[in-house]
Amino acid sequence: MPIDPHSEALFQSLLVNDDLTGYEDAEKFQKWIPEIEAYRQRLADSIPQQLAIELPKPIDTLIEEGFDSIEYLYDAKLLSCHEFEITDSSGPVVYNKIASGEWTSVEVFKAFAKRAVLAHQFTNCAVELFLDEGLKRAKELDEYYNANGKTIGPLHGIPISLKEHVALKGRIGHIGCVSLLDNIMEKDSVTAKILYDLGAVFYIRTNEPQALLHLDSGNNITGFTKCPYNLLLSSGGSSSGEGALVAFGGSVMGVGSDIGGSIRSPAAFSGCHGFRPTSRRISGRGVVGGESGQESVVGVLGPLARTIEDINLFMKAYINSGEPWQLDPWSLPMKWRDVETPKVSNLKIAVVRDDGVVRVSPPIRRGLNEVVAKLQKAGAKIIEFTPPKAQLAYDTAMTLYNADGNKELRELFSASGEPLPRLTKWYLNAGKGTKEHTAYENRELNATRDRLREEYSDFMVEHKIDFILGPAYNNVAPKTEQVYNESYTILYNLLDFPSLVFQTGLRQDPKLDVWTEEDKKHKYRSGMEELEDRSYNPETFKNAPIALQLSGRRYFDEEVVAGGKAIVDLLKIHST
Amino acid sequence: MPIDPHSEALFQSLLVNDDLTGYEDAEKFQKWIPEIEAYRQRLADSIPQQLAIELPKPIDTLIEEGFDSIEYLYDAKLLSCHEFEITDSSGPVVYNKIASGEWTSVEVFKAFAKRAVLAHQFTNCAVELFLDEGLKRAKELDEYYNANGKTIGPLHGIPISLKEHVALKGRIGHIGCVSLLDNIMEKDSVTAKILYDLGAVFYIRTNEPQALLHLDSGNNITGFTKCPYNLLLSSGGSSSGEGALVAFGGSVMGVGSDIGGSIRSPAAFSGCHGFRPTSRRISGRGVVGGESGQESVVGVLGPLARTIEDINLFMKAYINSGEPWQLDPWSLPMKWRDVETPKVSNLKIAVVRDDGVVRVSPPIRRGLNEVVAKLQKAGAKIIEFTPPKAQLAYDTAMTLYNADGNKELRELFSASGEPLPRLTKWYLNAGKGTKEHTAYENRELNATRDRLREEYSDFMVEHKIDFILGPAYNNVAPKTEQVYNESYTILYNLLDFPSLVFQTGLRQDPKLDVWTEEDKKHKYRSGMEELEDRSYNPETFKNAPIALQLSGRRYFDEEVVAGGKAIVDLLKIHST
């Protein structure tokens, strides 16, 4: 999918901050190629041939055609009726059926494993498959259940997928970086350990962009992951494989991580829900590339799933039964509160239609209009809201990420000399690029962040705003290598607001979702806005899921999930 | 109190990091002298003559003699029987008597105001007295009570003292810095607002060392504050005035702040209890000199009081009724849990007798021995514990404080050119002094801190340790200008462990608390240790309170306070 020459020239002209020498080294990279090939071969070999299907057309053709693999999954009946029943059940349903003895963990696992293999064939979502281990684990869980007459924990038998970043002992931890292909993890990450101890079944690790840097999926090891509803488009990132796999139904829920939108973007683009909790509720201890001491805008782990009930199950089981604070002093001993689904008519919601950084594309505008209209009809109080100082927030976050002058990334990339995907170059240019900040300057940026947190929080408290509703990105899933703007997600990382991306049930429609004449008169506020605008083209975006984002005050995660449920229920989105 | 020439030479030799030029400017400072004099005059004028007493001897003589002002308070019956009854009651008792109508807020206020004036006369604890306002507030509270038949909140009528740092609207916020004498605060700090709204009566703001930098009390505006049990000694710092005032009984409780020991040191030295909560439980929003963006080792506010019941009342009322998270997004919406006082026989306690940085003086050793013996006798399980990597923790914390190369402090001091007390020079030399760190180096230090947090937390979880018990400082209250080492308190700031300094009820005894022959063979591990050792001299330290410190895991504040109560009850310390 070539990028139009004007956009490419514009893109290049915007790369002004970072000196990109000293990263790539073609000669050094040569030595890594055999290792990359071996990795790919292992991945290919790990797909059980009895589960794989013959694709309707070669994958490149399907991609070019913007194939809807989920429609095909159902139309071509790629699973049995019982397998569909299992894999279209939410986590609470699966758990209850196992707990009551109606289903076995093995039966559940086999259905999800089959669907996961299909997901991978279409979307390239996996970086590692270990179905034998998953099956062994499921058998052990069934044995436990049969011997004890009860489940091992609240996630007993639930197939859960893991972003590769969420380390597992004895496995490679590479976060899409060639130089980490030798990095064998000595320990399970705390989150993997907790989920396992609660009964989860692991069997698949999923794809990420190079060094987790993009809201896209490109890396030099396993390539791009695709949106299952339109294979031409990106699955989002950096929890790229989770988005595609979960939306396709290859796991009950998946674990992603988010420092600038990396749970929410893949959920939005791929067609599932994704929740970025407030910091310190889900442990990040022991993840690959974690513990760098960057705490100005922190990464957090969280779930992607097809139902809000799954998100709630993940959060509640993990926190209340997993007690991450016993294993990680960064985690808060703050129980997950049971919050009732609010009545929509009791909600007061501030709606963001344009953040002042990049305007939204027609399908997002339509989605927002339709959802807001339904909320108003149901009695919600809607406040029009332009997020104050959104450009400052964006610049502050970007500058904070790169405040080390990209030193850590330069070391990571130059160790292998691997090629930099164009979005890695984009990211390295964000904020002040290679400018190495002083600790004092970092403190000043932190202080700016703190004032923004206070301003937003005060606004919500003083005006009794329950939630902020807005886009998750200015567009639906874009084409790969063309995801530039993170302003709609990053704002909430900077504020540390819990944020739920939810599906509206709507999809892009090439007939409806076109720029109007009025739109075409828009004067671009930045080169980035122009880049984003130019990458939207109604014809090729057909079927792209239309998602929105609901955010609440810091540590009011329970309210955001419950509010999300109220809205999703109102929109009548069902998982099956 | 001259410092011995050897110590002074040693002290000078240890000042190697910081270039101390560019701070002091005698000419510039001249212009500030009239303002300082006016400030002192206002302070002197604010003492109601009808409440002041004639001191038994000139204050300089009392200081030189190491006068015990608290013994004198009782022996000379400086208060009436009823005033003693009121001012020796804990907060819960005062509250209940007001709530039941037995006492009025005015009656309570007048007794505490009288005792506070005495405290100031002996210890120089106040920087601002506004008894008229306190009286007006108490009257209004009585009117509210009479009109409504109930109290306004859980701190109704409780006289609470504030470290000057805890800003009040319309008043100067100087934190002991001459250049801030014109700094009129535009808003109440969140913590002051919360306490006020819960019913507190404010009437006194208390002294601090220059820029809150010392575990001592020296500044160029109002000078030193003294330990009420021995006026020769320091009241500690940086909540210097709070320590002296609260120990003397001039308020029911006081609010201090602590980034390296600044609540715990004055509590320990002056003779009261002091609690440094885990971060983000008590709001620091709007304090003087706050919001600097330094978040590697953060300052926290917390209470000083004469009983553990008061500490619990402060925490519970503030958090559960005050809900600081409504006013400050930094504050956690984490309720204060009611935790029962544990049985001592159920406790497992790790005891620190020497942290490997600076050994303890004889009275601290005796205090620790006696308390541990009583705990063992009561059935507690005691583990000997040498805190791992204490020197690394100390160096990391000190380097993090100064990671901006003292830039902020240099600006603060050079603005007035005021003289630097010797302990300011000491502090400016801590860590790497003027070395301006990069953001990357700051991250590396944060990562070291995080590994230490994990190591300590893992140790406690794996060995089921309830608390760490140890010194609050290597000595009892030292002489002014001779408090060098902060290792015993800073460790818990770096770890962000809630830490309670409690009184053992023991006092230094010149006969008992001498170095043994064995002690004298000790080989100093650092110049700082030698400095500390040389500053202890049994004869002049008579009556100095012997305090210890109890620390628990991050966010288990409730357990630490309850554990402290169990120990204090065992030791039979009473407030009256």
Tab-separated table of N, CA and C in Angstrom, chain A residues 11-12 15 18 20 24 210 213-214 419-430:
chain	number	residue	atom	x	y	z
A	11	PHE	N	5.563	14.063	5.336
A	11	PHE	CA	6.083	13.261	6.440
A	11	PHE	C	7.568	13.541	6.647
A	12	GLN	N	8.308	13.477	5.550
A	12	GLN	CA	9.761	13.693	5.649
A	12	GLN	C	10.059	15.100	6.171
A	15	LEU	N	10.089	15.473	9.928
A	15	LEU	CA	11.134	14.796	10.730
A	15	LEU	C	12.299	15.758	10.928
A	18	ASP	N	15.049	14.723	15.283
A	18	ASP	CA	15.982	13.681	15.666
A	18	ASP	C	17.037	13.428	14.609
A	20	LEU	N	18.865	10.859	12.932
A	20	LEU	CA	18.581	9.417	12.800
A	20	LEU	C	19.806	8.599	12.420
A	24	GLU	N	20.466	2.693	12.404
A	24	GLU	CA	20.482	1.591	11.444
A	24	GLU	C	21.926	1.254	11.026
A	210	GLN	N	7.691	-2.290	16.577
A	210	GLN	CA	9.069	-2.159	17.064
A	210	GLN	C	9.128	-1.334	18.360
A	213	LEU	N	6.447	1.178	19.921
A	213	LEU	CA	6.423	2.625	19.720
A	213	LEU	C	5.240	3.163	18.918
A	214	HIS	N	4.521	2.331	18.200
A	214	HIS	CA	3.514	2.880	17.290
A	214	HIS	C	2.100	2.526	17.734
A	419	PRO	N	16.611	-2.042	10.457
A	419	PRO	CA	15.959	-0.910	9.805
A	419	PRO	C	14.875	-0.313	10.696
A	420	LEU	N	14.697	0.985	10.593
A	420	LEU	CA	13.646	1.651	11.358
A	420	LEU	C	12.410	1.812	10.482
A	421	PRO	N	11.298	1.223	10.874
A	421	PRO	CA	10.040	1.504	10.176
A	421	PRO	C	9.768	3.010	10.231
A	422	ARG	N	9.027	3.491	9.237
A	422	ARG	CA	8.833	4.954	9.188
A	422	ARG	C	8.157	5.513	10.434
A	423	LEU	N	7.318	4.727	11.093
A	423	LEU	CA	6.673	5.266	12.305
A	423	LEU	C	7.622	5.279	13.498
A	424	THR	N	8.662	4.455	13.447
A	424	THR	CA	9.686	4.572	14.492
A	424	THR	C	10.406	5.904	14.317
A	425	LYS	N	10.698	6.237	13.082
A	425	LYS	CA	11.325	7.544	12.824
A	425	LYS	C	10.409	8.677	13.302
A	426	TRP	N	9.139	8.533	13.027
A	426	TRP	CA	8.156	9.521	13.469
A	426	TRP	C	8.203	9.678	14.989
A	427	TYR	N	8.204	8.548	15.673
A	427	TYR	CA	8.210	8.597	17.132
A	427	TYR	C	9.501	9.212	17.667
A	428	LEU	N	10.621	8.834	17.050
A	428	LEU	CA	11.906	9.371	17.527
A	428	LEU	C	11.975	10.878	17.349
A	429	ASN	N	11.141	11.396	16.470
A	429	ASN	CA	11.076	12.833	16.239
A	429	ASN	C	10.058	13.544	17.119
A	430	ALA	N	9.300	12.781	17.853
A	430	ALA	CA	8.249	13.397	18.670
A	430	ALA	C	8.872	14.201	19.811
